[in-house]
C-alpha positions as CSV (number, residue, x, y, z in Angstrom):
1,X,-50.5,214.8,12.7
2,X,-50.1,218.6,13.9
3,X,-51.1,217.4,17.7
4,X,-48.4,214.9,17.2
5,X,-45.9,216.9,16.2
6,X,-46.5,220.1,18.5
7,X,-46.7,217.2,21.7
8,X,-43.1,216.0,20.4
9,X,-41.9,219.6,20.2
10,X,-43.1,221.2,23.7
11,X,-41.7,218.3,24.9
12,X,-38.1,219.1,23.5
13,X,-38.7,222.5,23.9
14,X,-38.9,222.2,27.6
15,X,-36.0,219.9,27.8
16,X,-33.7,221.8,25.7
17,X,-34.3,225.1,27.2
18,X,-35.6,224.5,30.7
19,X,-32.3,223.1,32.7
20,X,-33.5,223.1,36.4
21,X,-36.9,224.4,35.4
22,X,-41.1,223.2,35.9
23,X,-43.2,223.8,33.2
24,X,-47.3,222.7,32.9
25,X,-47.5,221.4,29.8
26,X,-51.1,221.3,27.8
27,X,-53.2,219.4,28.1
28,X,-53.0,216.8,24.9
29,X,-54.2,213.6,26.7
30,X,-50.8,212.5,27.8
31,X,-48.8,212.9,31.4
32,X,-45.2,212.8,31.7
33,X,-42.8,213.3,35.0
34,X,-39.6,213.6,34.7
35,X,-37.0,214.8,37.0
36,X,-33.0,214.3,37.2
37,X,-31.3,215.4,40.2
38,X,-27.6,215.8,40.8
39,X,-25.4,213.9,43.1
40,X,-22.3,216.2,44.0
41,X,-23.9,219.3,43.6
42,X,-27.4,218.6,45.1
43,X,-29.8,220.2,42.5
44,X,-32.0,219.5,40.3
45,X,-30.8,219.1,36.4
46,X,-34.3,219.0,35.3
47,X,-37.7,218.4,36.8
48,X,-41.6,218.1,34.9
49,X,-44.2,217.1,37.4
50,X,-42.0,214.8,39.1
51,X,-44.1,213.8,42.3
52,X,-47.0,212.7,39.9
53,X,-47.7,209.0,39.9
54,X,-47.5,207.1,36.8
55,X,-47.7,203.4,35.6
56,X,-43.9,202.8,35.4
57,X,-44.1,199.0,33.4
58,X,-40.6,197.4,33.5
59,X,-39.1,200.5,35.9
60,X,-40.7,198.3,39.0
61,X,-37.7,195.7,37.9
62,X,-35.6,198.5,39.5
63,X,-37.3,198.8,42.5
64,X,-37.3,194.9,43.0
65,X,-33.9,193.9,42.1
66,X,-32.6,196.7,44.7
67,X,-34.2,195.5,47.6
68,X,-33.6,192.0,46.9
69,X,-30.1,193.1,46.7
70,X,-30.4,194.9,49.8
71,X,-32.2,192.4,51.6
72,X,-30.6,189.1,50.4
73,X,-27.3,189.7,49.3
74,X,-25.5,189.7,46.3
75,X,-24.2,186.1,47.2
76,X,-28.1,184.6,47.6
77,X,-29.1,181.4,46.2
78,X,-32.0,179.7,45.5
79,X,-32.0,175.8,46.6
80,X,-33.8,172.7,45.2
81,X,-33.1,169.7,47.6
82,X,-33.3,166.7,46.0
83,X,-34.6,163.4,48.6
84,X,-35.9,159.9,48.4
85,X,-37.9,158.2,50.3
86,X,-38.0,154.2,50.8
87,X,-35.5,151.5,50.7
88,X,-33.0,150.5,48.5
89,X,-33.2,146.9,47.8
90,X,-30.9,145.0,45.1
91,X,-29.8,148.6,43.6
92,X,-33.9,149.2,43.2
93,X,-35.2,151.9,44.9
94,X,-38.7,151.0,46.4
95,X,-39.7,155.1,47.7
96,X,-40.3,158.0,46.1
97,X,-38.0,160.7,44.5
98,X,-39.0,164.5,46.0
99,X,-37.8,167.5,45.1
100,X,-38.5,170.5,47.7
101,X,-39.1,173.5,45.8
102,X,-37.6,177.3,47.3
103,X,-39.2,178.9,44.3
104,X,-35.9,179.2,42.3
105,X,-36.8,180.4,38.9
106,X,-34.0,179.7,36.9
107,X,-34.4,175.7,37.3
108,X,-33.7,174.7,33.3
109,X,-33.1,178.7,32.4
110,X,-31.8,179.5,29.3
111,X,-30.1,182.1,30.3
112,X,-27.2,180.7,32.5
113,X,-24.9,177.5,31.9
114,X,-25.5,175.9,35.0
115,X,-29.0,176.0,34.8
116,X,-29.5,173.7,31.2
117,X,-32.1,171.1,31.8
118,X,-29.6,168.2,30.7
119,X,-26.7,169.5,33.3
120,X,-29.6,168.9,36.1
121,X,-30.7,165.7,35.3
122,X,-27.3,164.5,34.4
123,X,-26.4,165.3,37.9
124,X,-29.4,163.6,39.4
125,X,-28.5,160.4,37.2
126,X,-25.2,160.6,39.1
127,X,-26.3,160.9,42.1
128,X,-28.6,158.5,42.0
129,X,-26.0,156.1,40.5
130,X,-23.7,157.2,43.5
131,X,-26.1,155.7,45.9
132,X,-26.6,152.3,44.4
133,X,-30.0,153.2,42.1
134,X,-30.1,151.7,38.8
135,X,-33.8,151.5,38.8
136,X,-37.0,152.9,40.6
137,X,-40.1,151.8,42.3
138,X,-42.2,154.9,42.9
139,X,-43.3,158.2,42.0
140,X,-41.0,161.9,41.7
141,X,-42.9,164.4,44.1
142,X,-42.4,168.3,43.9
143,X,-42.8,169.7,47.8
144,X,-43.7,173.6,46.7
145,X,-45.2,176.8,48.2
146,X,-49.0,177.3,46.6
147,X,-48.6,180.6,44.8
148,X,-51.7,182.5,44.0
149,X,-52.7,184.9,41.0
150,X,-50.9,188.1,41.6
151,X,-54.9,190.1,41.2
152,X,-54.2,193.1,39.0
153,X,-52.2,190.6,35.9
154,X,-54.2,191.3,33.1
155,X,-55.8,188.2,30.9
156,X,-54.4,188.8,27.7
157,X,-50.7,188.3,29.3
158,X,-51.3,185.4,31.6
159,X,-51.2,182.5,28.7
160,X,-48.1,184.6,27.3
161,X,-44.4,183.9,28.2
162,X,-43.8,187.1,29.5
163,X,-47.0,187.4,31.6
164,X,-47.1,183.5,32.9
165,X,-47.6,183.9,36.8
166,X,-44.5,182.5,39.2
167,X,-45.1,178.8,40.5
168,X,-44.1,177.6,43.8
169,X,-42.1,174.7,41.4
170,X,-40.1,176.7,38.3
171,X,-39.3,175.1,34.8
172,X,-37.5,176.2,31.7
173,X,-38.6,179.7,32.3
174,X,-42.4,178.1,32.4
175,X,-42.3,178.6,28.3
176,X,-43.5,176.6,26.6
177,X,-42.1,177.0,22.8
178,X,-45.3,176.9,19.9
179,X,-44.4,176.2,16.3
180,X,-47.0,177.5,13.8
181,X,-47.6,177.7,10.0
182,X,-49.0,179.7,7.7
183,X,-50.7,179.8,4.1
184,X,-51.9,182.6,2.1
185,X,-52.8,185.9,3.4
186,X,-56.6,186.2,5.4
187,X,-56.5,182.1,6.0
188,X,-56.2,180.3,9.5
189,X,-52.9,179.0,10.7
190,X,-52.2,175.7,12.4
191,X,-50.0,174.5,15.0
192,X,-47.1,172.4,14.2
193,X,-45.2,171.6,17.4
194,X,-45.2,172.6,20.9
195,X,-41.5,171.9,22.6
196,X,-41.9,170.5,25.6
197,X,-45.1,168.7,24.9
198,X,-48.6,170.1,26.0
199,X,-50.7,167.3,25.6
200,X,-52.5,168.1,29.0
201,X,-54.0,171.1,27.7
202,X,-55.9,171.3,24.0
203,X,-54.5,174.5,22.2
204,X,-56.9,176.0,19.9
205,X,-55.0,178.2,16.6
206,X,-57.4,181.2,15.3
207,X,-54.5,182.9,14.5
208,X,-54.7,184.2,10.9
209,X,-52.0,184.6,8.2
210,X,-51.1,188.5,7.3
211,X,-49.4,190.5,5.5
212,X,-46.5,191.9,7.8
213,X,-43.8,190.3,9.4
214,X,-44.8,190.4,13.0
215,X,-45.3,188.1,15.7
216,X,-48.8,189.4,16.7
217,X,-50.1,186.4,18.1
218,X,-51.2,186.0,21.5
219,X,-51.8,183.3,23.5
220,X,-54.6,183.2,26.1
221,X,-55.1,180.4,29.1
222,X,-53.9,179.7,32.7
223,X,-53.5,175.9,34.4
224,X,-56.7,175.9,35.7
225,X,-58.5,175.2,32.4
226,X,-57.9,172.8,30.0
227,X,-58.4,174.4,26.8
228,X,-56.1,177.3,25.5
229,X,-56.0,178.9,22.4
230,X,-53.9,181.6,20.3
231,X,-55.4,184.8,18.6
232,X,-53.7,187.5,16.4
233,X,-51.8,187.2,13.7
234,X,-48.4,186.0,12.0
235,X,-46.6,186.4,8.7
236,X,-48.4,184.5,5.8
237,X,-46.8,181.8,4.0
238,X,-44.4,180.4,6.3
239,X,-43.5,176.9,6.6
240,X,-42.2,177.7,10.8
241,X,-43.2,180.4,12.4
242,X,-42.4,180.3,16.7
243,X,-44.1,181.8,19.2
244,X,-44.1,181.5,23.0
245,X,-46.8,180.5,26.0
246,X,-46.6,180.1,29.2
247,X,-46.3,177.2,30.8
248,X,-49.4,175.7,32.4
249,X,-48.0,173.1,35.1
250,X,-44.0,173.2,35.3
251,X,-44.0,170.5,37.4
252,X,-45.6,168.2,35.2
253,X,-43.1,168.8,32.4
254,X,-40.1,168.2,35.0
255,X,-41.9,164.9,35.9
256,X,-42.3,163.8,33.0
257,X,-38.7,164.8,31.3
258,X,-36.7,163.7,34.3
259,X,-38.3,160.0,34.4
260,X,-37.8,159.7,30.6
261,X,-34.3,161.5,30.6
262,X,-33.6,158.3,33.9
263,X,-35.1,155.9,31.4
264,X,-32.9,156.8,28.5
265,X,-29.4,156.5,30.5
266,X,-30.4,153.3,31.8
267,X,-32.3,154.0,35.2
268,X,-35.1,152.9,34.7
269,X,-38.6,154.3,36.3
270,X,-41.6,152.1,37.4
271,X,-44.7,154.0,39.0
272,X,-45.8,152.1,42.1
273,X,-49.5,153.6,43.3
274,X,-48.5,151.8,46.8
275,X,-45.5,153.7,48.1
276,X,-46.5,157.6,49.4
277,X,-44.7,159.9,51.1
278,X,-43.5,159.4,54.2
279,X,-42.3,161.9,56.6
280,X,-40.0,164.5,56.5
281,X,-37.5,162.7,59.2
282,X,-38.1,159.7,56.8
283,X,-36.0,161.3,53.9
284,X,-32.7,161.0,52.6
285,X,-31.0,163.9,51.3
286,X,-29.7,163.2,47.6
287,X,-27.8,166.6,47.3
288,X,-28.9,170.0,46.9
289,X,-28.5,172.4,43.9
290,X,-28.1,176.2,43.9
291,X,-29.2,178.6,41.5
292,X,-26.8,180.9,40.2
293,X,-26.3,184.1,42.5
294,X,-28.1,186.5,43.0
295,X,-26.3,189.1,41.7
296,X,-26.4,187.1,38.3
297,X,-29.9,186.5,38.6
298,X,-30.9,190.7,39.0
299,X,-28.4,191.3,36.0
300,X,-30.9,188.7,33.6
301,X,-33.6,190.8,35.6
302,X,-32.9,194.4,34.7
303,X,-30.8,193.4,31.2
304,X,-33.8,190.9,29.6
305,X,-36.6,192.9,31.6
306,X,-37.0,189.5,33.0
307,X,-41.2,189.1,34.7
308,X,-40.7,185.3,36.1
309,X,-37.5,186.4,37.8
310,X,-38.5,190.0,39.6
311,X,-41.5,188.3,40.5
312,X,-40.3,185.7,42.2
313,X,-37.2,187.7,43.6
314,X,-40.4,189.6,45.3
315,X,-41.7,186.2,46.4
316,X,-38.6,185.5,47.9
317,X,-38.5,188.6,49.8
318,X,-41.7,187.2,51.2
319,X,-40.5,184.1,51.9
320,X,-36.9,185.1,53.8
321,X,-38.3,188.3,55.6
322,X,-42.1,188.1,55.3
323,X,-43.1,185.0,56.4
324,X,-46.0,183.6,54.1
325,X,-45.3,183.7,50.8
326,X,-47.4,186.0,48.8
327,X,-47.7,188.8,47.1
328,X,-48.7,191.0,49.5
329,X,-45.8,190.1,51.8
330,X,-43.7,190.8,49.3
331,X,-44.9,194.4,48.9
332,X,-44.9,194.8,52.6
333,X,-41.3,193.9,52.9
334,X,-40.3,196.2,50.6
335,X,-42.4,198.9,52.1
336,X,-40.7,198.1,55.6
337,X,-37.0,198.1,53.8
338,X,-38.1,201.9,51.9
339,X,-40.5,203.6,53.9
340,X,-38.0,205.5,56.2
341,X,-35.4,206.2,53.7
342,X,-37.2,207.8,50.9
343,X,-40.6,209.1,50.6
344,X,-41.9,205.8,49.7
345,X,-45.6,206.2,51.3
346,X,-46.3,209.1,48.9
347,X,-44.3,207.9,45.7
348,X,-45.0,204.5,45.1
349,X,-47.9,202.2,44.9
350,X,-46.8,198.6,44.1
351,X,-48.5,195.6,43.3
352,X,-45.9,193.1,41.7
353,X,-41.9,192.6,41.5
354,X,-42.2,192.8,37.7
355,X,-44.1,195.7,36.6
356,X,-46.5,193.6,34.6
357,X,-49.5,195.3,36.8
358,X,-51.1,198.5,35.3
359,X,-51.7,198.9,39.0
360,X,-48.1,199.8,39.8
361,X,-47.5,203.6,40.4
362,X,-44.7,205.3,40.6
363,X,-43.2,209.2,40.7
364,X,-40.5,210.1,38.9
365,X,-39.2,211.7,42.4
366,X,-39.3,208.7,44.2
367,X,-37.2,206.9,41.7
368,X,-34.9,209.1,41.5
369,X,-34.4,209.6,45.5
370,X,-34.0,205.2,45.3
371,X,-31.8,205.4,42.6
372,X,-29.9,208.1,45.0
373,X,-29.9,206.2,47.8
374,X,-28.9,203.0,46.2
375,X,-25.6,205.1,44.9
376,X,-25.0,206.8,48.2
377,X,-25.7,204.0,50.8
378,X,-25.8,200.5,49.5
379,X,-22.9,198.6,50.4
380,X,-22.9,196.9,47.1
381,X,-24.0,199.5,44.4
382,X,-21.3,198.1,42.3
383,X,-23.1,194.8,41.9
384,X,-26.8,197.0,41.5
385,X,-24.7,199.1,38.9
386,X,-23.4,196.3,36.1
387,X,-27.8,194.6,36.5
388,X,-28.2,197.7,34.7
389,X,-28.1,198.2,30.7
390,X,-25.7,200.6,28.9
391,X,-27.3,202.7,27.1
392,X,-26.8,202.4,23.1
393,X,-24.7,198.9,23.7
394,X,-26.5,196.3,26.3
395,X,-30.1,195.5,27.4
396,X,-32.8,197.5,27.1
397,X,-30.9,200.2,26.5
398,X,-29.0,199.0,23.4
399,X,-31.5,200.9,20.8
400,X,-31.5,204.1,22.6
401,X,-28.7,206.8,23.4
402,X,-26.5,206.0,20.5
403,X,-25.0,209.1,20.4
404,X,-20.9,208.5,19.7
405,X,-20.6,210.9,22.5
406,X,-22.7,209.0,25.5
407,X,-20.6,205.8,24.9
408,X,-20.2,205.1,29.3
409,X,-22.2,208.0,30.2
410,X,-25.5,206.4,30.5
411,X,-26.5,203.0,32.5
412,X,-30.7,202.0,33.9
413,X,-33.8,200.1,32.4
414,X,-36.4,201.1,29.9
415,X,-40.2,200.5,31.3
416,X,-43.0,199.8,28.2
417,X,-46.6,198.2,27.8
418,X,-49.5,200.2,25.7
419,X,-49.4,204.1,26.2
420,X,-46.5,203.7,28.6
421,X,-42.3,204.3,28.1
422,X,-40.1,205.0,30.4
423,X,-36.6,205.2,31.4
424,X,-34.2,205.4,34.7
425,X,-31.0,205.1,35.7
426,X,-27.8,207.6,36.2
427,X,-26.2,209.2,33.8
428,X,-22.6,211.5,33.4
429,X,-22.3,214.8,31.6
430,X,-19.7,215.8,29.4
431,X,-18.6,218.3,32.1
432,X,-18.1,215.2,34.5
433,X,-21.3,215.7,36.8
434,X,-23.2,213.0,38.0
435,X,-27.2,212.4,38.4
436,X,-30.0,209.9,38.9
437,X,-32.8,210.6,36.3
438,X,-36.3,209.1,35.4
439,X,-39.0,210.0,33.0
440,X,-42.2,208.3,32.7
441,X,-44.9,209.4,29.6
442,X,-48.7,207.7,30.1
443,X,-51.4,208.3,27.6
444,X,-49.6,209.5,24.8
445,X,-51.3,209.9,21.4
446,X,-48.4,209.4,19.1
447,X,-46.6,206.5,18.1
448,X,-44.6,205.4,21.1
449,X,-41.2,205.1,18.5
450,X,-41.7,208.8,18.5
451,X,-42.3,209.2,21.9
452,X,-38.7,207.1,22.4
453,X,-37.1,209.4,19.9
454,X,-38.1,212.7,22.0
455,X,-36.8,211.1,25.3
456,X,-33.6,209.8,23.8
457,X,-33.3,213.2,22.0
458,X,-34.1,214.7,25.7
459,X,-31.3,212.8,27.7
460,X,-28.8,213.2,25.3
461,X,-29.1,217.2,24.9
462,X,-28.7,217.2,28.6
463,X,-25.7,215.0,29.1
464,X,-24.0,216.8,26.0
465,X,-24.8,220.1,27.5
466,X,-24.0,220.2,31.0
């Protein structure tokens, strides 16, 4: 307890007292850089071993979303083009329905309007209805990019929502929704429901029944095997408890719901073994939807610390100004856009768009000088400004700098996984000057709610008192 409390207080101590200063702190078994850096004046409101690389977690979102920005335009859309194949005889099609993937990840997204699963297919039925198709002879067939692994994910997030790995072919945010139920405390749980189905895969529950009231269940697979399963624990007794997992195969879900969604409102869907693809000149074009833009895509991103989406927004860079698509295009694009603007060679070592990766390293120097460079050069740092959260109100910020007095001061992203927190972004001080700012803290040995309340604690004293 005494380590914990003299880490928390060197920590304020230096912050508090140390405006524009570089301290060493001891050596406790935690690193933390940190550094803030003023626009209109050009100094330095604080600094703490800023060029030292750290494991930034959901801080690579930043780094992403700004060079998508950059790169692709706030106006950018994904597109799914939507074909058949065949010939139309008596109002029966006698081809195949194929849907050429782009990557787009908000396909059946919860998180915009446009994007609800039953708007889609509803618009396909049109179509479809529009061109004389009241029944079909055939098969639906997803044209998508292979996307590999990204290497340095680690196991125990892959079967999870938040760590499921970006498909070539994107589906209801490739969760898949698991009801489970509990009994008395110390006694295995079972599994209820899973919404949509995953009768592909066999899902194995050891999770146990405790007593808290946390969702400490995790879930552990990837498509390539059959069986899953779920460890951890859940609250005891409850009748409904729901946890996510990634999807396995998203384009066997959309298969399968968009034939029986056709059946239901009366177009009804035959397989046929005999027809196959045919070539591309072959196809008719159906219509072709667009995702929502991307500036509304990067505010989900940085606001929901969104993986699937900055991970595919870094596939995409691939894609548009890489060539192949993989990950390590997608790095080298954003190397090529960052290298001779910022010190980017000795600041940052990327692996992912999401931050997932505890291979991602970052200083807090090198953050600081993007987060500068996106307010003094990009031609849309408006749009990159509202993806951010406000602190004590929106997004990841909403817990943090409540202060009555910061209300506007403070926008960014908060970064977390085990023994890592961070935060970025820009903030005002009461006296009206601007900065960029990042801290970072790896390691730590104390609970990380008290490592949030000694950076909250930290920003706040400085935009109060300066």
């Amino acid at each position: 307890m005494q380590m914990k409390i003299v880490f928390t207080s060197l920590i304020l101590l230096f912050f508090y007292n140390h405006s524009n200063a570089q301290l060493d702190l001891p050596d406790i078994g935690a690193s933390v850089c940190a550094k803030a850096h003023f626009f209109e004046l050009n100094k330095d409101l604080f600094t703490q071993d800023e060029e030292l690389l750290l494991i930034p977690a959901s801080l690579t979102k930043v780094i992403t979303t700004a060079t998508a920005l950059e790169l692709l335009g706030p106006d950018y859309q994904f597109e799914t083009k939507f074909y058949y194949t065949g010939n139309i005889i008596n109002h029966k099609l006698i081809g195949n329905l194929i849907v050429e993937s782009s990557g787009d990840p908000t396909l059946g997204s919860i998180y915009f309007e446009q994007t609800d699963p039953d708007s889609l297919f509803c618009c396909i039925k049109e179509v479809l209805i529009d061109f004389g198709i009241t029944s079909v002879e055939g098969n639906v067939i997803i044209a998508a990019d292979k996307i590999s692994y990204p290497a340095p994910r680690l196991w125990e997030d892959m079967g999870n929502y938040y760590g499921g790995s970006p498909k070539g072919f994107n589906w209801r945010d490739n969760t898949i929704n698991v009801t489970l139920q509990s009994g008395e405390i110390g006694t295995e749980c079972s599994v209820l429901s899973t919404e949509p189905d995953f009768d592909s895969y066999q899902l194995d529950c050891r999770v146990m029944a405790a007593n808290h009231n946390n969702d400490s269940a995790y879930v552990f697979g990837i498509s390539e095997i059959n069986q899953w399963w779920i460890e951890g624990s859940i609250p005891a007794w409850r009748s409904s408890f729901n946890i996510k997992a990634a999807m396995p195969d998203p384009e066997v879900v959309f298969k399968n719901s968009l034939k029986a969604y056709l059946k239901k409102h009366g177009i009804s869907f035959k397989y046929r073994t005999a027809v196959k693809q045919t070539s591309s000149s072959a196809r008719r074009l159906l219509f072709t939807h667009c995702s929502p833009s991307l500036a509304e895509i990067i505010k989900v991103t940085n606001h929901k610390s969104n993986n699937l989406f900055a991970d595919q927004l870094l596939l995409a860079l691939a894609k548009e100004k890489g060539g192949k698509v993989n990950w390590d295009n997608g790095n080298a694009v954003v190397y090529e856009f960052w290298h001779d603007k910022i010190d980017f060679d000795t600041e940052f070592r990327l692996k992912d768009g999401s931050g997932l990766s505890p291979k991602n390293l970052v200083s807090a120097k090198g953050m600081v000088q993007l987060l500068v460079w996106m307010k003094e050069n990009s031609h849309d740092f408006e749009t990159f400004a509202l993806s951010l959260a406000k602190g004590g109100e929106s997004g990841t910020l909403k817990y943090v700098f409540k202060h009555p007095d910061l209300k506007g001061r403070i926008i960014g992203k908060s970064g977390s996984m085990e023994g890592v927190l961070g935060y970025c972004g820009y903030l005002k001080t009461s006296s009206g000057k601007n900065a960029a700012f990042c801290m970072i803290a790896n390691n730590y040995l104390v609970p990380t709610k008290q490592i949030r309340s000694a950076m909250d604690k930290m920003i706040t004293e400085q935009v109060l008192h300066n």
